[in-house]
Amino acid sequence: SPSSMRRAMAYHVASLYERYHRPLLGVLTLAMAGSTYTAAHALMAKVAATTSTSPTTISAVSTTLALAVVLGSLTFYTKQCTIRPDTVYRMAMMRLNAHPGVLEVLGAPVFGSSTRASVVQGGGLVVEGGTLRMAPRRVAMVWELT
């Protein structure tokens, strides 16, 4: 039936993503670098036609622009896809100290111990109801309140 075929294809795409998402990111990064280099090289060639710029300078500027775009993109990707447990802990403690019910029961201010455990899980493609979707990354934490 079409729905079972769709679900099977969704599982195949999800498994391919899990196996090849890092090499795919590398290929996309190289493609982005190549297209940026080509565009910058063409722009610099037009600038060189009106000024006295050497071909070495054109190549150096094009390479530098391509490298800057790729590094900026990878930094943005890493920043967006990384969960830092220390940040989550700090946000949770701020919420606990701002909640009147928690402060009424535990007393103010609420302190957390320095001993804590955390596990980051999730992320990637999942099949839900026969369709693909991106699963959110989550952090599970345990710590003692004092």
Short mmCIF file of C-alpha atoms in Angstrom, two decimals, residues 93 96-97 99-111 143-146:
data_model
loop_
_atom_site.label_atom_id
_atom_site.label_comp_id
_atom_site.label_asym_id
_atom_site.label_seq_id
_atom_site.Cartn_x
_atom_site.Cartn_y
_atom_site.Cartn_z
CA MET A 93 18.31 27.45 38.53
CA LEU A 96 13.60 27.72 40.12
CA ASN A 97 14.64 30.89 41.98
CA HIS A 99 9.09 30.50 40.80
CA PRO A 100 7.05 31.55 43.88
CA GLY A 101 5.77 28.02 44.60
CA VAL A 102 9.28 26.55 44.65
CA LEU A 103 10.56 29.35 46.87
CA GLU A 104 7.62 28.84 49.25
CA VAL A 105 8.37 25.14 49.64
CA LEU A 106 12.19 25.14 49.56
CA GLY A 107 12.90 28.60 50.92
CA ALA A 108 14.77 31.39 49.23
CA PRO A 109 17.31 31.30 47.67
CA VAL A 110 17.56 27.83 46.14
CA PHE A 111 21.11 26.55 45.60
CA TRP A 143 21.50 17.47 40.73
CA GLU A 144 20.85 18.02 44.40
CA LEU A 145 19.14 21.18 45.66
CA THR A 146 20.25 22.66 48.95
#
